[in-house]
Amino acid sequence: MEKYDLMIIGAGAAGLTAGIYASRAKLNTVIINEGVVGGQMVLTEEVANYPGVETTKGYMLANTMKTQAKSFGCKIRSNVKITSYALEDPVKSVTLEDGRSFSADAVILTPGGRPRSLNIPGEDQFKGTGISYCATCDGDFFTGKEVIVVGGGNSALEEAVALTNFATKVTIVHQFDHFQAFEHAIKEAQNNPKIEFIMESELREFIGDTTLEKVTIEHLPTGNMSEMNIDGVFIFVGYLPNTESLAGLVALNERNEIIVDPDMKTPIPGMFAAGDCIAKKYRQVTTAVADGTIAALSASEFLRTRNTKAAPKPASLSVQG
Amino acid sequence: MKLLQTPVQEIETASELEKIINENENVMVCCGRMGPMCIPVYDTMEELQDEYEHVKFYSMAFDSPEAGVIRNAPECRGFMGLPFTMYYKNGEVAHATSSIQNRQQITTILDEKLK
Ligand SMILES: Cc1cc2nc3c(=O)[nH]c(=O)nc-3n(C[C@H](O)[C@H](O)[C@H](O)COP(=O)(O)OP(=O)(O)OC[C@H]3O[C@@H](n4cnc5c(N)ncnc54)[C@H](O)[C@@H]3O)c2cc1C
């Protein structure tokens, strides 16, 4: 069992920031991460709205945060799978698939979110041979071809417009009769002559031999099924919080987001949560970084007051540069 | 010229690739860019370097003309997702994948094809 003061679950913007603050405050800190360090920042081609940093690649921002956290002594264990959690007791612990286990006196949950998939037949089979989740990565494979974009939010509409630089025709398939996106994004897509719309419809199946050849589409109001020949499908249907494995351990709302107070505390003493996984409206790198900061400071305060129960609580907590 | 900023050693020419796969029994090459589908694969390879000492791990820049050997390989026909990842056994292509793969998918291939 590796023992720490603070354990952080997830190494995205929120977790790395919490790691930076906690290890700078001399807390013995470990971040345990299931996927790639940096989380969704790595999925972001360009970040142009992180103040103080000119337009940069998402992975560069992620790398800098990782280096910063490590330079203050934060340990990072990535690409691992947690198989069991015991987070309610004063000493919190997790066990990994490979048998290693970690314990700490406080935990910050920062598992973020992931792109939602359609979960329909053929989706796994044609990933990389017709189905993509990244227009900037794979757009040029569809030069001169016809593609479908599934979704009706900002990313679906923006990516559809971007794909018109490559594809001869882009068809947006959306389940509702209206879009959930900024007005300027909707206008730009509607004014693009290469973009067509199939509204109130959902994909039901991906069909092909070695590569994707066609899809089945259901028109929801009538239930009519039709087939459409297509070279590629790009899927942008929103994000899901990565909280499945935490259900039952912590209070979640109806969207499976973790409920916290303004100090990022959960109702369980010593358990905090931050970033895209919490119940909130705006999900950005800046908001994840802010949440991570607050969670780390709250956790430090929790550990300090717990260790010196008799000492009076400071009137306010200030952090020096 | 190196084009990728990854900790996985980059192969720059087709002849260098040829030499590596002929001199090493097991070789994995991730041919990509510095994008969101490729970086997680490089990241996983970096970690696996210590665990799979019998496999050599390399990257190659997808946009380099030298990477044509991978882009146009028969095993990559129909591939439309970055990165193209090649697994070589005794100089021959043992397996190839298109698009992002997670650690478990990669180790499954390594365990089956590059024993
Ligand atoms: C395509 C795209 C473009 C975007 N563009 C921008 C932009 O331009 N500007 C901006 O500010 N924001 C942008 N965002 C949003 C921004 O990236 C996120 O809001 C932010 O990165 C969230 O950080 P996070 O740390 O909360 O979560 P994440 O980045 O999701 O990180 C969570 C980490 O936890 C790991 N994890 C998950 N479950 C577990 C578990 N059970 N155990 C251990 N580890 C786990 C994950 O693998 C991941 O590494 C974009 C998002 C996407 C997808």
Coordinates of C-alpha atoms and ligand atoms in Angstrom, one line a residue:
Chain A
M1 CA 0.0 0.0 0.0
E2 CA 1.4 3.4 -1.0
K3 CA 0.4 6.0 1.5
Y4 CA -0.2 9.7 0.8
D5 CA -1.8 12.8 2.3
L6 CA -3.9 13.4 -0.7
M7 CA -5.1 11.2 -3.6
I8 CA -6.5 12.8 -6.8
I9 CA -8.5 10.6 -9.2
G10 CA -8.0 11.8 -12.7
A11 CA -5.2 13.8 -14.4
G12 CA -7.0 16.4 -16.6
A13 CA -6.9 20.1 -16.1
A14 CA -8.7 19.9 -12.7
G15 CA -6.6 17.0 -11.3
L16 CA -3.3 18.4 -12.5
T17 CA -4.1 21.8 -11.0
A18 CA -5.1 20.3 -7.7
G19 CA -1.8 18.3 -7.8
I20 CA 0.2 21.5 -8.4
Y21 CA -1.4 23.3 -5.5
A22 CA -1.4 20.4 -3.1
S23 CA 2.2 19.4 -3.7
R24 CA 3.4 23.1 -3.5
A25 CA 1.6 23.1 -0.1
K26 CA 3.9 20.2 0.8
L27 CA 1.2 17.6 0.9
N28 CA 2.4 14.2 -0.2
T29 CA 0.2 13.9 -3.3
V30 CA -0.5 11.2 -5.9
I31 CA -2.7 11.5 -9.0
I32 CA -4.1 8.3 -10.3
N33 CA -5.3 8.5 -13.9
E34 CA -7.1 6.0 -16.1
G35 CA -6.4 7.4 -19.5
V36 CA -3.9 9.8 -21.0
V37 CA -2.5 12.5 -18.7
G38 CA -4.1 15.8 -19.7
G39 CA -7.6 14.4 -20.3
Q40 CA -9.7 16.3 -22.7
M41 CA -7.0 19.0 -23.2
V42 CA -5.2 16.4 -25.3
L43 CA -8.4 16.0 -27.4
T44 CA -8.4 19.7 -28.1
E45 CA -6.5 20.7 -31.2
E46 CA -6.1 24.4 -30.2
V47 CA -6.8 26.2 -27.1
A48 CA -7.2 29.9 -27.8
N49 CA -9.0 31.0 -24.6
Y50 CA -6.7 30.1 -21.8
P51 CA -5.7 33.5 -20.4
G52 CA -2.0 34.3 -20.3
V53 CA -1.1 31.7 -22.9
E54 CA -1.3 32.6 -26.5
T55 CA -3.1 30.1 -28.8
T56 CA -1.5 26.7 -28.1
K57 CA -2.0 23.0 -28.8
G58 CA -4.1 21.3 -26.1
Y59 CA -1.4 18.7 -25.6
M60 CA 1.3 21.4 -25.0
L61 CA -0.9 22.9 -22.2
A62 CA -1.4 19.5 -20.7
N63 CA 2.3 18.7 -20.9
T64 CA 3.2 22.0 -19.1
M65 CA 0.7 21.3 -16.3
K66 CA 2.1 17.8 -15.9
T67 CA 5.7 19.0 -15.8
Q68 CA 4.7 21.7 -13.2
A69 CA 2.9 19.2 -11.0
K70 CA 5.8 16.8 -11.1
S71 CA 8.3 19.5 -10.4
F72 CA 6.6 20.2 -7.1
G73 CA 6.9 16.5 -6.2
C74 CA 3.4 15.3 -7.2
K75 CA 3.4 11.6 -8.2
I76 CA 1.4 10.7 -11.3
R77 CA 0.3 7.1 -12.0
S78 CA -1.3 7.0 -15.4
N79 CA -2.9 4.5 -17.8
V80 CA -4.1 2.4 -14.9
K81 CA -7.5 1.0 -14.0
I82 CA -9.0 1.3 -10.5
T83 CA -11.0 -1.8 -9.6
S84 CA -12.2 -0.9 -6.1
Y85 CA -12.8 2.2 -4.1
A86 CA -13.1 2.6 -0.3
L87 CA -13.6 6.3 0.1
E88 CA -16.0 6.8 2.9
D89 CA -13.7 6.0 5.9
P90 CA -11.2 8.5 7.3
V91 CA -8.5 6.7 5.5
K92 CA -9.4 6.5 1.8
S93 CA -8.0 3.8 -0.5
V94 CA -8.2 2.5 -4.0
T95 CA -6.9 -0.7 -5.6
L96 CA -5.8 -1.1 -9.2
E97 CA -6.3 -3.9 -11.6
D98 CA -2.6 -4.8 -11.3
G99 CA -3.0 -5.3 -7.5
R100 CA -1.3 -2.1 -6.4
S101 CA -3.2 0.0 -3.8
F102 CA -3.0 3.5 -2.6
S103 CA -4.3 5.3 0.5
A104 CA -4.7 8.9 1.6
D105 CA -6.4 11.0 4.3
A106 CA -8.2 13.1 1.6
V107 CA -9.4 12.5 -1.9
I108 CA -10.3 14.8 -4.8
L109 CA -12.3 13.3 -7.6
T110 CA -11.5 14.8 -11.0
P111 CA -12.5 12.1 -13.6
G112 CA -13.9 14.6 -16.1
G113 CA -16.0 13.4 -19.0
R114 CA -15.7 11.7 -22.4
P115 CA -17.4 11.9 -25.8
R116 CA -20.7 10.1 -25.9
S117 CA -20.9 7.4 -28.5
L118 CA -24.0 6.3 -30.3
N119 CA -23.9 2.7 -29.1
I120 CA -25.4 1.3 -32.3
P121 CA -24.3 -1.8 -34.4
G122 CA -21.2 -1.3 -36.4
E123 CA -19.8 1.6 -34.4
D124 CA -16.8 -0.3 -33.0
Q125 CA -16.2 -2.1 -36.3
F126 CA -15.8 1.0 -38.5
K127 CA -13.9 3.2 -36.0
G128 CA -10.9 4.4 -38.1
T129 CA -12.4 3.0 -41.4
G130 CA -15.2 5.5 -41.8
I131 CA -16.2 6.6 -38.3
S132 CA -14.3 9.4 -36.6
Y133 CA -14.7 11.6 -33.5
C134 CA -12.1 14.2 -34.7
A135 CA -12.5 16.4 -37.8
T136 CA -9.2 18.1 -37.5
C137 CA -7.5 14.7 -37.2
D138 CA -9.2 12.8 -40.0
G139 CA -10.9 15.4 -42.2
D140 CA -8.4 15.1 -45.0
F141 CA -9.1 11.4 -45.5
F142 CA -12.5 12.5 -46.8
T143 CA -11.3 14.9 -49.4
G144 CA -13.7 14.7 -52.3
K145 CA -16.0 12.4 -50.4
E146 CA -19.4 12.7 -48.7
V147 CA -19.8 12.6 -44.9
I148 CA -22.4 12.7 -42.2
V149 CA -22.0 14.7 -39.0
V150 CA -24.2 13.5 -36.1
G151 CA -25.2 16.0 -33.5
G152 CA -26.7 19.4 -33.0
G153 CA -24.5 21.3 -30.6
N154 CA -21.7 23.8 -31.1
S155 CA -19.0 21.2 -31.8
A156 CA -21.2 19.3 -34.4
L157 CA -21.9 22.5 -36.3
E158 CA -18.4 23.9 -36.1
E159 CA -16.9 20.6 -37.2
A160 CA -19.4 20.3 -40.0
V161 CA -18.3 23.6 -41.4
A162 CA -14.6 22.6 -41.0
L163 CA -15.3 19.4 -42.9
T164 CA -16.6 21.3 -45.9
N165 CA -12.9 22.2 -46.6
F166 CA -12.4 18.5 -47.5
A167 CA -15.7 16.8 -48.3
T168 CA -17.9 17.6 -51.3
K169 CA -21.1 17.3 -49.1
V170 CA -21.7 17.3 -45.4
T171 CA -25.1 16.1 -44.1
I172 CA -25.9 17.0 -40.5
V173 CA -28.2 14.4 -38.9
H174 CA -29.8 15.7 -35.7
Q175 CA -32.4 14.1 -33.4
F176 CA -34.4 17.3 -32.7
D177 CA -36.0 19.9 -35.0
H178 CA -33.8 22.7 -33.7
F179 CA -30.1 23.0 -32.7
Q180 CA -28.6 23.6 -29.2
A181 CA -25.9 25.9 -30.3
F182 CA -24.8 29.5 -30.5
E183 CA -26.7 31.5 -33.1
H184 CA -23.6 32.3 -35.1
A185 CA -22.6 28.6 -35.3
I186 CA -26.1 27.7 -36.6
K187 CA -26.1 30.6 -39.2
E188 CA -22.7 29.6 -40.5
A189 CA -23.7 26.0 -41.0
Q190 CA -27.0 27.0 -42.6
N191 CA -25.3 29.4 -45.0
N192 CA -22.8 26.9 -46.2
P193 CA -23.9 25.5 -49.6
K194 CA -22.1 22.2 -49.0
I195 CA -24.1 21.4 -45.8
E196 CA -27.5 19.7 -45.8
F197 CA -29.7 18.8 -42.9
I198 CA -31.7 15.8 -41.9
M199 CA -33.6 16.8 -38.8
E200 CA -35.6 14.7 -36.2
S201 CA -33.6 11.7 -37.2
E202 CA -31.2 9.2 -35.7
L203 CA -28.6 6.8 -37.1
R204 CA -29.5 3.2 -36.4
E205 CA -26.8 1.1 -38.0
F206 CA -23.4 1.3 -39.7
I207 CA -23.1 -1.1 -42.7
G208 CA -20.1 -2.0 -44.9
D209 CA -17.5 -4.6 -45.7
T210 CA -14.0 -3.6 -44.7
T211 CA -14.9 0.1 -44.7
L212 CA -18.1 2.0 -44.0
E213 CA -20.4 2.1 -47.0
K214 CA -23.8 3.1 -45.7
V215 CA -26.0 3.9 -42.7
T216 CA -29.5 3.3 -41.7
I217 CA -31.4 6.4 -40.6
E218 CA -34.7 6.6 -38.7
H219 CA -37.0 9.6 -39.1
L220 CA -38.2 9.8 -35.5
P221 CA -41.7 11.3 -35.9
T222 CA -42.8 8.7 -38.5
G223 CA -40.5 5.8 -37.6
N224 CA -39.5 5.5 -41.3
M225 CA -36.2 3.8 -42.0
S226 CA -34.0 4.7 -44.9
E227 CA -30.5 3.8 -46.1
M228 CA -27.9 6.4 -47.2
N229 CA -24.6 5.6 -49.0
I230 CA -21.8 7.5 -47.2
D231 CA -18.0 7.5 -47.0
G232 CA -17.6 8.8 -43.5
V233 CA -19.5 9.6 -40.3
F234 CA -18.3 12.1 -37.7
I235 CA -19.9 11.8 -34.3
F236 CA -20.3 14.8 -31.9
V237 CA -23.2 14.0 -29.6
G238 CA -22.0 15.5 -26.3
Y239 CA -20.2 14.4 -23.3
L240 CA -20.8 12.1 -20.4
P241 CA -19.3 12.5 -16.9
N242 CA -16.9 9.6 -16.0
T243 CA -18.8 8.8 -12.8
E244 CA -20.2 5.3 -13.4
S245 CA -17.6 3.7 -11.1
L246 CA -18.4 6.3 -8.4
A247 CA -22.1 5.7 -8.3
G248 CA -23.1 4.7 -4.7
L249 CA -19.9 6.2 -3.3
V250 CA -20.9 9.9 -3.8
A251 CA -24.1 11.8 -4.4
L252 CA -24.8 12.3 -8.1
N253 CA -27.5 14.3 -9.8
E254 CA -29.9 13.0 -12.5
R255 CA -27.1 13.6 -15.1
N256 CA -24.7 11.6 -13.1
E257 CA -22.7 14.7 -12.1
I258 CA -21.1 14.9 -8.6
I259 CA -22.8 17.3 -6.3
V260 CA -20.4 19.6 -4.4
D261 CA -20.7 22.9 -2.4
P262 CA -18.9 26.1 -3.5
D263 CA -15.7 24.8 -1.7
M264 CA -15.8 21.6 -3.9
K265 CA -16.7 19.5 -0.8
T266 CA -18.9 16.5 -1.1
P267 CA -21.0 15.5 1.9
I268 CA -18.4 12.9 2.8
P269 CA -15.6 14.3 5.1
G270 CA -12.3 14.5 3.3
M271 CA -13.8 13.9 -0.2
F272 CA -13.8 16.7 -2.7
A273 CA -14.6 16.9 -6.5
A274 CA -13.7 19.3 -9.2
G275 CA -13.8 19.9 -13.0
D276 CA -16.1 18.6 -15.7
C277 CA -17.5 15.8 -13.4
I278 CA -19.3 18.1 -11.1
A279 CA -22.8 19.6 -11.5
K280 CA -22.3 22.9 -13.2
K281 CA -23.2 24.8 -16.3
Y282 CA -19.9 25.8 -18.0
R283 CA -17.1 23.3 -18.8
Q284 CA -13.9 24.9 -19.9
V285 CA -10.2 24.5 -19.1
T286 CA -10.4 27.7 -17.1
T287 CA -13.3 26.5 -15.0
A288 CA -11.7 23.1 -14.4
V289 CA -8.5 24.8 -13.3
A290 CA -10.4 27.0 -10.9
D291 CA -12.3 24.1 -9.5
G292 CA -9.1 22.2 -9.0
T293 CA -7.5 25.1 -7.2
I294 CA -10.5 25.4 -4.8
A295 CA -10.6 21.7 -4.2
A296 CA -6.9 21.5 -3.4
L297 CA -7.1 24.5 -1.0
S298 CA -10.2 23.0 0.7
A299 CA -8.4 19.6 1.0
S300 CA -5.4 21.3 2.6
E301 CA -7.5 23.1 5.0
F302 CA -9.4 19.9 5.9
L303 CA -6.1 18.0 6.5
R304 CA -4.6 20.9 8.5
T305 CA -7.6 21.4 10.8
R306 CA -8.0 17.7 11.2
N307 CA -4.4 17.3 12.3
T308 CA -4.6 20.2 14.7
K309 CA -8.1 19.9 16.0
A310 CA -7.5 22.1 19.0
A311 CA -6.0 25.0 17.1
P312 CA -8.4 27.8 16.2
K313 CA -9.5 28.0 12.6
P314 CA -7.9 30.9 10.7
A315 CA -10.3 33.7 9.8
S316 CA -9.5 33.5 6.2
L317 CA -7.3 31.4 4.0
S318 CA -4.9 33.2 1.7
V319 CA -2.3 31.7 -0.6
Q320 CA 0.9 33.4 -1.5
G321 CA 2.1 33.4 -5.1
Chain B
M1 CA 14.2 16.1 -39.6
K2 CA 12.2 15.1 -36.5
L3 CA 8.5 16.3 -36.7
L4 CA 6.9 14.7 -33.7
Q5 CA 7.3 16.0 -30.1
T6 CA 6.9 12.6 -28.4
P7 CA 9.2 10.6 -26.0
V8 CA 8.9 7.7 -28.4
Q9 CA 11.9 7.6 -30.7
E10 CA 11.0 8.9 -34.2
I11 CA 12.0 7.1 -37.4
E12 CA 12.8 9.6 -40.1
T13 CA 13.3 7.6 -43.3
A14 CA 11.9 4.5 -45.0
S15 CA 15.3 2.9 -45.1
E16 CA 15.7 3.4 -41.4
L17 CA 12.4 1.7 -40.8
E18 CA 13.4 -1.2 -43.1
K19 CA 16.7 -1.6 -41.2
I20 CA 14.9 -1.5 -37.8
I21 CA 12.3 -4.1 -38.6
N22 CA 14.9 -6.4 -40.1
E23 CA 17.3 -6.1 -37.2
N24 CA 14.6 -6.5 -34.4
E25 CA 12.2 -9.4 -34.0
N26 CA 9.3 -7.3 -32.6
V27 CA 8.6 -3.7 -33.6
M28 CA 5.7 -1.4 -33.1
V29 CA 5.5 1.9 -35.1
C30 CA 2.8 4.5 -34.5
C31 CA 2.6 6.7 -37.7
G32 CA 0.7 9.9 -36.8
R33 CA 0.7 13.6 -36.1
M34 CA 0.6 15.5 -32.8
G35 CA -3.2 15.2 -32.6
P36 CA -5.7 14.0 -30.1
M37 CA -6.1 10.6 -31.6
C38 CA -2.3 10.0 -31.8
I39 CA -0.9 11.4 -28.5
P40 CA -2.7 8.8 -26.3
V41 CA -1.1 6.0 -28.4
Y42 CA 2.4 7.6 -28.1
D43 CA 1.8 8.0 -24.4
T44 CA 0.9 4.4 -23.9
M45 CA 3.9 3.3 -25.9
E46 CA 6.1 5.4 -23.7
E47 CA 4.8 3.5 -20.7
L48 CA 5.0 0.1 -22.4
Q49 CA 8.7 0.6 -23.3
D50 CA 9.6 -0.6 -19.7
E51 CA 7.2 -3.4 -19.6
Y52 CA 7.7 -5.0 -23.1
E53 CA 11.5 -5.1 -23.3
H54 CA 11.3 -7.6 -26.2
V55 CA 9.5 -5.0 -28.3
K56 CA 11.0 -1.9 -29.9
F57 CA 8.7 1.2 -30.0
Y58 CA 8.9 3.9 -32.6
S59 CA 6.9 6.8 -34.0
M60 CA 6.9 8.1 -37.5
A61 CA 5.5 11.4 -38.9
F62 CA 2.5 10.7 -41.1
D63 CA 3.1 13.7 -43.3
S64 CA 6.7 12.9 -44.1
P65 CA 7.0 11.6 -47.7
E66 CA 9.1 8.8 -46.1
A67 CA 6.1 7.5 -44.3
G68 CA 4.5 6.5 -47.7
V69 CA 5.7 2.9 -46.9
I70 CA 3.2 2.9 -44.1
R71 CA 0.5 5.1 -45.6
N72 CA 0.4 3.0 -48.8
A73 CA 0.9 -0.4 -47.2
P74 CA -1.6 -3.0 -48.3
E75 CA -2.4 -3.7 -44.6
C76 CA -3.6 0.0 -44.3
R77 CA -6.0 -0.1 -47.3
G78 CA -9.3 1.5 -46.2
F79 CA -7.7 3.2 -43.1
M80 CA -9.3 6.6 -42.6
G81 CA -8.3 7.5 -39.0
L82 CA -5.0 8.6 -37.5
P83 CA -2.7 7.1 -36.4
F84 CA -1.8 4.1 -38.5
T85 CA -0.1 1.8 -36.1
M86 CA 2.0 -1.1 -37.5
Y87 CA 3.2 -4.2 -35.7
Y88 CA 6.2 -6.0 -37.3
K89 CA 7.3 -9.5 -36.5
N90 CA 10.6 -10.6 -38.1
G91 CA 10.4 -7.8 -40.7
E92 CA 6.8 -8.6 -41.8
V93 CA 3.6 -6.8 -40.9
A94 CA 1.9 -8.9 -38.2
H95 CA -0.9 -6.5 -37.6
A96 CA -2.1 -2.9 -38.4
T97 CA -4.7 -0.6 -36.8
S98 CA -6.4 2.6 -37.7
S99 CA -7.4 5.4 -35.2
I100 CA -6.9 5.7 -31.5
Q101 CA -6.4 2.5 -29.4
N102 CA -6.3 2.3 -25.6
R103 CA -3.7 0.5 -23.5
Q104 CA -5.7 -2.7 -23.3
Q105 CA -6.2 -2.9 -27.1
I106 CA -2.5 -2.3 -27.7
T107 CA -1.3 -4.9 -25.1
T108 CA -3.8 -7.4 -26.5
I109 CA -2.1 -7.1 -29.9
L110 CA 1.4 -7.1 -28.4
D111 CA 0.6 -10.3 -26.5
E112 CA -1.0 -12.0 -29.4
K113 CA 1.1 -10.9 -32.4
L114 CA 4.5 -9.9 -30.9
K115 CA 5.0 -12.6 -28.4
Ligands
LIG1 C1 -12.9 18.6 -28.5 C2 -12.9 19.5 -27.3 C3 -12.5 20.9 -27.4 C4 -12.5 21.7 -26.3 N1 -12.1 23.0 -26.5 C5 -11.9 23.8 -25.4 C6 -11.3 25.1 -25.5 O1 -10.9 25.5 -26.7 N2 -11.1 25.8 -24.4 C7 -11.5 25.4 -23.2 O2 -11.3 26.1 -22.2 N3 -12.1 24.2 -23.0 C8 -12.3 23.4 -24.1 N4 -12.8 22.1 -23.9 C9 -13.3 21.7 -22.6 C10 -12.1 21.4 -21.7 O3 -11.2 20.5 -22.4 C11 -12.6 20.6 -20.4 O4 -13.6 21.4 -19.8 C12 -11.5 20.4 -19.4 O5 -10.3 19.9 -20.0 C13 -12.0 19.4 -18.3 O6 -11.0 19.1 -17.4 P1 -11.2 18.0 -16.3 O7 -9.9 17.9 -15.6 O8 -12.4 18.3 -15.5 O9 -11.6 16.6 -17.0 P2 -10.8 15.7 -18.1 O10 -10.0 16.6 -19.0 O11 -11.9 14.9 -18.7 O12 -9.8 14.8 -17.3 C14 -10.3 13.7 -16.6 C15 -9.1 12.6 -16.5 O13 -9.5 11.6 -15.5 C16 -9.3 10.3 -16.1 N5 -10.3 9.4 -15.5 C17 -11.6 9.3 -15.8 N6 -12.2 8.4 -15.0 C18 -11.3 8.0 -14.1 C19 -11.3 7.0 -13.1 N7 -12.4 6.4 -12.7 N8 -10.1 6.8 -12.4 C20 -9.0 7.5 -12.8 N9 -9.0 8.4 -13.8 C21 -10.1 8.6 -14.4 C22 -9.5 10.6 -17.6 O14 -8.9 9.6 -18.3 C23 -8.9 11.9 -17.8 O15 -7.5 11.8 -18.0 C24 -12.8 21.2 -25.0 C25 -13.2 19.9 -24.9 C26 -13.2 19.0 -26.0 C27 -13.6 17.6 -25.8

